[in-house]
XYZ file of C-alpha atoms in Angstrom:
456
model
C 55.691 112.475 88.755
C 57.349 109.439 87.011
C 55.936 106.000 88.600
C 58.560 104.151 90.648
C 58.495 100.870 88.530
C 58.433 100.137 84.809
C 56.146 97.200 83.927
C 53.331 95.226 85.599
C 51.692 92.289 84.014
C 48.087 91.315 85.153
C 47.144 87.643 84.075
C 43.342 86.699 84.411
C 40.730 85.217 82.302
C 38.153 87.751 83.643
C 38.503 91.208 81.806
C 36.560 93.142 84.467
C 39.408 91.896 87.052
C 42.180 92.726 84.675
C 40.620 96.304 84.309
C 40.220 96.984 87.750
C 43.796 95.797 88.819
C 45.186 97.798 85.831
C 43.372 100.921 87.159
C 44.564 100.439 90.829
C 48.293 100.077 89.479
C 48.617 102.635 86.869
C 50.211 105.108 89.434
C 52.949 102.712 90.180
C 53.883 101.559 86.952
C 54.875 103.012 83.601
C 53.227 100.586 81.808
C 50.657 97.912 82.820
C 49.929 95.029 80.577
C 46.994 92.539 80.886
C 46.619 89.145 79.617
C 43.751 86.504 79.375
C 45.772 83.376 79.162
C 49.080 81.773 80.556
C 50.561 81.451 76.927
C 50.966 85.255 76.499
C 52.780 85.567 79.725
C 55.130 82.893 79.037
C 56.071 84.480 75.573
C 56.643 87.688 77.361
C 58.871 86.202 79.769
C 61.230 84.878 77.155
C 62.336 88.451 76.491
C 61.237 90.660 79.432
C 61.422 90.528 82.924
C 58.479 92.457 84.584
C 58.808 94.466 87.970
C 55.665 92.559 89.182
C 53.225 89.954 88.003
C 49.626 89.816 89.296
C 48.390 86.091 88.581
C 45.115 84.383 88.838
C 45.442 80.617 89.883
C 42.308 79.389 87.811
C 41.675 79.751 84.192
C 39.682 76.670 83.190
C 35.758 77.272 83.527
C 34.684 75.837 86.814
C 38.200 75.243 87.983
C 38.812 76.045 91.707
C 41.946 73.951 92.887
C 44.433 76.527 91.578
C 46.501 73.624 89.993
C 46.871 75.469 86.762
C 48.138 78.526 88.341
C 50.668 76.881 90.477
C 52.073 74.974 87.438
C 52.313 78.219 85.771
C 53.992 79.937 88.843
C 56.695 77.004 88.554
C 57.176 77.948 84.727
C 57.497 81.452 85.727
C 60.121 80.941 88.419
C 62.147 78.871 85.972
C 62.219 81.640 83.459
C 62.767 84.484 85.987
C 63.999 83.297 89.315
C 63.555 87.053 90.530
C 60.095 87.311 89.414
C 57.818 89.193 91.883
C 54.470 87.269 91.631
C 51.344 88.296 93.592
C 48.463 85.614 93.592
C 45.022 86.630 93.093
C 42.620 84.437 95.057
C 39.147 84.065 96.171
C 38.556 84.280 100.020
C 37.968 80.663 100.521
C 41.227 79.493 98.702
C 43.736 81.161 101.176
C 45.306 77.694 101.960
C 46.141 77.595 97.978
C 47.636 80.998 98.113
C 49.862 79.945 100.954
C 51.153 77.099 98.755
C 51.763 79.471 95.873
C 53.882 81.383 98.515
C 55.946 78.321 99.472
C 56.532 77.696 95.608
C 58.094 81.185 95.077
C 55.218 83.768 95.161
C 55.713 87.080 97.031
C 52.174 87.487 98.431
C 48.598 87.168 97.655
C 45.374 89.376 97.410
C 41.896 88.045 97.918
C 38.912 89.111 95.764
C 37.192 91.328 96.087
C 40.256 93.585 97.215
C 40.643 97.229 98.059
C 42.686 99.157 95.875
C 44.978 100.471 98.413
C 45.802 97.064 99.593
C 46.402 95.716 96.057
C 48.721 98.701 95.378
C 50.410 98.367 98.575
C 51.048 94.341 98.136
C 52.322 94.792 94.743
C 54.733 97.811 95.508
C 56.000 95.723 98.338
C 56.740 92.900 95.917
C 58.223 94.878 93.054
C 60.483 96.597 95.694
C 61.569 93.340 97.238
C 62.436 92.118 93.869
C 64.813 95.099 93.205
C 66.361 94.672 96.557
C 67.295 91.151 95.743
C 68.692 92.114 92.343
C 70.640 95.003 93.860
C 71.894 92.956 96.633
C 73.193 90.382 94.260
C 74.976 93.110 91.967
C 76.438 94.420 95.139
C 77.775 90.926 96.026
C 79.043 90.350 92.543
C 80.981 93.495 92.553
C 82.423 92.700 95.938
C 83.591 89.377 94.604
C 85.048 91.098 91.432
C 86.948 93.469 93.744
C 88.697 90.565 95.568
C 92.235 90.590 94.986
C 93.225 88.003 92.352
C 95.712 86.449 95.043
C 94.555 86.668 98.556
C 97.298 87.874 100.949
C 97.593 85.416 103.683
C 98.061 86.338 107.460
C 101.999 85.919 107.676
C 104.339 85.752 110.428
C 104.800 83.537 113.436
C 105.919 85.930 115.998
C 104.208 85.517 119.432
C 102.109 88.611 118.620
C 100.899 87.197 115.488
C 100.170 83.909 117.094
C 98.161 85.589 119.579
C 95.996 87.430 116.777
C 95.539 83.939 115.297
C 94.247 82.479 118.464
C 91.761 85.282 118.558
C 90.497 85.015 115.116
C 89.856 81.126 115.560
C 87.803 81.704 118.601
C 85.998 84.720 117.341
C 85.377 83.710 113.617
C 82.715 80.753 114.184
C 80.496 83.087 116.219
C 78.347 86.050 115.283
C 80.029 88.327 117.603
C 80.975 91.892 116.254
C 84.651 92.260 116.110
C 86.787 95.522 116.164
C 90.294 95.381 114.623
C 92.747 98.092 115.945
C 96.196 98.872 114.486
C 98.208 101.483 112.692
C 97.806 101.966 108.896
C 99.281 99.132 106.910
C 99.195 96.528 109.712
C 96.787 94.227 107.763
C 93.438 94.816 109.445
C 91.559 94.042 106.210
C 93.293 90.524 106.029
C 92.141 89.855 109.575
C 88.746 90.767 108.701
C 88.602 88.431 105.477
C 90.223 85.710 107.540
C 87.476 86.176 110.279
C 84.739 85.967 107.242
C 86.598 82.845 105.766
C 86.376 80.902 108.820
C 82.664 81.998 109.754
C 79.580 80.447 109.067
C 78.636 83.172 106.584
C 81.389 82.445 104.113
C 79.121 81.242 101.403
C 78.384 84.753 100.589
C 81.345 87.366 99.896
C 82.146 89.760 102.646
C 80.846 93.263 101.922
C 83.380 96.271 102.651
C 83.129 99.972 102.928
C 86.433 102.251 103.424
C 84.640 105.083 105.545
C 87.997 106.845 105.450
C 87.826 107.118 101.376
C 83.846 107.801 101.404
C 82.775 111.432 101.126
C 80.913 112.465 104.228
C 77.988 113.613 101.909
C 77.596 110.043 100.846
C 78.118 108.268 104.203
C 74.315 107.667 104.890
C 73.439 106.643 101.263
C 76.242 104.205 101.085
C 75.565 102.621 104.389
C 71.632 102.595 104.664
C 70.630 102.932 100.951
C 68.178 105.446 99.696
C 64.761 105.433 97.703
C 64.261 107.292 94.714
C 63.768 111.075 95.009
C 65.295 110.902 98.509
C 67.548 113.706 97.440
C 68.729 115.721 94.581
C 70.327 113.254 92.225
C 68.787 110.221 93.617
C 67.312 109.038 90.321
C 66.549 105.484 91.531
C 66.440 103.267 94.560
C 69.979 102.370 95.936
C 70.700 99.155 98.402
C 73.052 100.142 101.174
C 75.942 98.158 102.316
C 74.100 96.943 105.423
C 71.393 95.286 103.349
C 73.967 94.207 100.715
C 75.616 92.101 103.614
C 72.371 90.511 104.851
C 73.388 86.927 105.777
C 77.107 87.930 105.351
C 79.664 89.907 107.210
C 80.106 93.919 106.643
C 83.478 95.096 107.056
C 83.583 98.715 108.130
C 87.180 100.007 107.580
C 88.274 103.347 109.276
C 85.282 103.243 111.504
C 86.573 106.144 113.303
C 85.722 108.316 110.495
C 81.884 107.861 110.785
C 80.589 111.264 111.527
C 78.921 111.488 114.886
C 75.559 112.357 113.835
C 75.227 109.107 111.891
C 76.592 106.873 114.681
C 73.150 106.758 116.421
C 71.535 105.436 113.256
C 74.066 102.703 112.745
C 73.624 101.821 116.404
C 69.884 101.556 116.003
C 70.564 99.387 112.714
C 72.754 96.910 114.761
C 70.562 96.694 117.750
C 67.197 96.265 115.944
C 68.783 94.368 113.198
C 66.687 96.418 110.539
C 67.761 99.431 108.488
C 65.731 102.302 107.158
C 66.976 103.746 103.716
C 67.286 107.630 103.177
C 63.903 108.754 102.288
C 61.915 105.569 103.238
C 59.307 105.096 105.927
C 59.581 101.390 106.549
C 62.647 99.374 107.866
C 64.089 96.539 106.310
C 65.201 93.289 108.315
C 68.892 92.538 108.189
C 71.008 89.752 109.367
C 74.538 91.055 109.313
C 77.818 90.257 111.310
C 79.964 93.518 111.590
C 83.692 93.616 111.545
C 85.006 96.891 112.136
C 88.578 98.581 111.806
C 90.320 101.595 112.947
C 93.807 102.961 113.383
C 92.558 105.191 116.404
C 94.094 103.968 119.678
C 91.604 102.972 122.313
C 92.404 106.244 124.249
C 91.039 108.323 121.081
C 87.844 106.034 120.867
C 87.174 106.732 124.478
C 86.665 110.290 123.578
C 82.833 110.899 123.583
C 83.308 114.070 121.284
C 84.487 111.812 118.688
C 82.863 108.218 119.088
C 79.700 107.220 120.920
C 80.553 104.797 123.780
C 77.395 102.816 123.247
C 78.402 102.105 119.696
C 81.762 101.289 120.591
C 80.376 98.670 122.978
C 78.062 97.372 120.157
C 81.224 96.858 117.735
C 84.008 95.629 120.224
C 82.389 92.268 121.517
C 85.808 90.998 120.424
C 88.855 93.263 120.151
C 91.802 92.346 118.111
C 94.914 94.510 118.168
C 97.405 94.204 115.366
C 101.012 94.850 116.246
C 103.041 97.236 114.189
C 105.668 95.614 112.020
C 108.524 97.433 114.262
C 107.407 95.178 117.151
C 107.316 91.898 115.243
C 110.492 92.231 113.382
C 111.121 88.376 113.447
C 108.243 88.255 110.963
C 110.143 90.396 108.271
C 112.034 87.759 106.560
C 108.884 85.642 106.046
C 106.938 88.662 104.688
C 109.852 89.432 102.387
C 110.067 86.010 101.018
C 106.527 85.900 100.302
C 106.275 89.367 98.560
C 109.427 89.102 96.690
C 108.356 85.795 95.337
C 104.788 87.139 94.671
C 106.023 90.232 92.456
C 108.630 87.938 90.591
C 105.932 85.575 89.456
C 103.694 88.811 88.737
C 106.301 90.413 86.525
C 107.859 87.398 85.308
C 111.236 88.270 86.956
C 113.876 85.880 88.307
C 113.723 84.677 91.782
C 116.859 86.618 93.204
C 118.739 85.892 96.491
C 118.473 88.400 99.612
C 121.912 88.639 100.688
C 122.208 88.505 104.770
C 123.412 92.212 104.851
C 120.537 93.635 103.016
C 118.097 91.360 105.140
C 119.529 92.897 108.160
C 119.024 96.319 106.977
C 115.462 95.484 106.212
C 114.840 93.964 109.564
C 116.291 97.001 111.388
C 114.359 99.454 109.389
C 111.218 100.928 111.480
C 108.616 100.482 108.641
C 106.420 103.278 109.572
C 104.017 101.971 106.938
C 104.137 98.718 108.366
C 103.432 95.603 105.990
C 101.880 97.756 103.380
C 105.127 99.707 103.129
C 107.186 96.593 103.060
C 105.129 95.258 100.246
C 105.423 98.264 98.140
C 109.369 98.109 98.685
C 109.325 94.527 97.768
C 107.300 95.280 94.649
C 109.912 98.052 93.693
C 112.744 95.903 94.157
C 111.536 93.168 92.130
C 110.853 95.608 89.171
C 114.229 97.624 89.490
C 116.679 94.906 90.581
C 119.560 93.547 88.280
C 121.810 90.673 88.419
C 121.467 87.588 90.649
C 120.923 89.364 93.995
C 119.137 92.111 95.544
C 120.912 95.257 96.665
C 120.359 97.655 99.351
C 119.582 100.467 96.805
C 116.815 98.243 95.361
C 114.768 98.975 98.476
C 114.657 103.001 98.712
C 113.935 103.248 102.390
C 112.871 106.908 103.374
C 114.968 108.125 106.236
C 112.685 110.037 108.734
C 114.173 113.170 110.025
C 112.909 114.633 113.181
C 111.166 117.755 112.078
C 113.042 120.948 113.308
C 110.766 123.251 115.303
C 109.346 126.039 113.502
C 110.636 129.555 115.149
C 111.929 132.866 114.004
C 115.393 131.405 113.902
C 114.218 128.521 111.375
C 117.148 128.115 108.911
C 114.638 127.802 105.924
C 111.801 129.832 104.600
C 111.352 127.331 101.739
C 107.622 126.588 101.627
C 108.058 123.048 100.499
C 110.337 122.241 103.266
C 108.162 123.949 105.759
C 105.408 122.019 104.583
C 107.079 118.683 104.925
C 108.216 119.603 108.431
C 104.588 120.409 109.507
C 103.198 117.063 107.867
C 106.135 115.083 109.694
C 105.511 116.839 113.010
C 101.665 116.029 112.666
C 102.265 112.527 111.661
C 104.814 111.946 114.705
C 102.279 113.678 117.022
C 99.523 111.159 116.047
C 101.865 108.026 115.988
C 101.380 108.152 112.099
C 97.551 108.006 112.407
C 96.786 109.479 108.969
C 93.253 110.673 109.803
C 93.988 112.284 112.905
C 97.170 114.077 111.378
C 94.891 115.180 108.415
C 92.633 116.704 110.813
C 95.274 118.501 112.785
C 96.433 119.911 109.549
C 92.999 120.900 108.377
C 93.205 118.676 105.306
C 91.250 115.597 104.115
C 92.815 112.150 104.218
C 93.313 112.293 100.381
C 94.967 115.499 100.402
C 97.366 114.439 103.075
C 98.124 111.222 101.303
C 98.928 113.503 98.005
C 101.407 115.787 100.150
C 102.926 112.688 101.765
C 103.694 111.199 98.390
C 104.956 114.545 97.041
C 107.650 114.823 99.815
C 108.457 110.840 100.044
C 106.905 110.293 103.371
């Protein structure tokens, strides 16, 4: 079986010590190198980053104060800030080892050691190093995925002012927040605003869309996994919960989390620790959770779909976003923002929006909410000609009530029947795509493709 780590380095001027340590670690590392002097290690670190370094503190004959090793530790941390350094010390020099840990060492082992204790200590140090690197990578990816221009929380209707008040009160705390609202109302924008105003904003917010995640990957994405935990797990993976340590985790479409995984998420939040798939030991976490769903409070109250104890853990603060049809007075501000944004993006002129066209857009019900308005604005900017926008630049779909299917139905066209069934399911569930997809026996992705096909 392949060892879990690649390279360990042992630095000690006693060849018996280096040999004993090498034998104890050979099952954990593909390669174990031994050095008798600090200079050899520093040369290696210029080109290589070992998974773990086992370091003695005294090299000169008769030295016992550990100053030489502490100085070397400082040089190691400068060359490799992620280095996992385990100090080798004598029983009477524990105070020096503690000083080394304050300077950046991961742990220490006292001579003489037991091989089991040495292997366990070095394994933990190497695993911690990998976790730190993975967390930074995950956070870096989250930063890269941030939109180049953050969408602000627009609108000054009474409904939106109430939302702002709740955000301002909740954000500075560590209370978990549940955001409710139809698709396209801006739940992620609210989550980012909560994070921006929180004490955790020095780190990027970590997000996971549970509605777009394969059910087979839910557990690995949330909790991470160790190497060999399942077929295809070729290496360790840090989960989103650990990646969001000391930050905010945004769980979008939380209503899609399978019932059998909800207890594990609840345990992680209650005990503030996570157990990766295939692991035996929990890892501590400090995470603030902001969750969102398009399910209604009545649907969330169904214990067959969502655990109530998890719901109580998530909805310490509850923010409900109104649909755009209930805050039509915000539509002019939204149009002004998105038309200007896309005009700059596509290097198009800033056109006027005539009162008649504006009134048409205000009266539209916008079933897709702000997201649909944004897409319509983008298309209008691209397609418009002349100095003013026209009604035809905003192709607003007309939603006809689906005719009931019966023996007397006036069409047997499969495409028309499919469109009618999709419209019926969407209306039945108030345009909640997840529930409509379930009603139709489709995945969310399959339903979105059919909606696009039929212009819904």
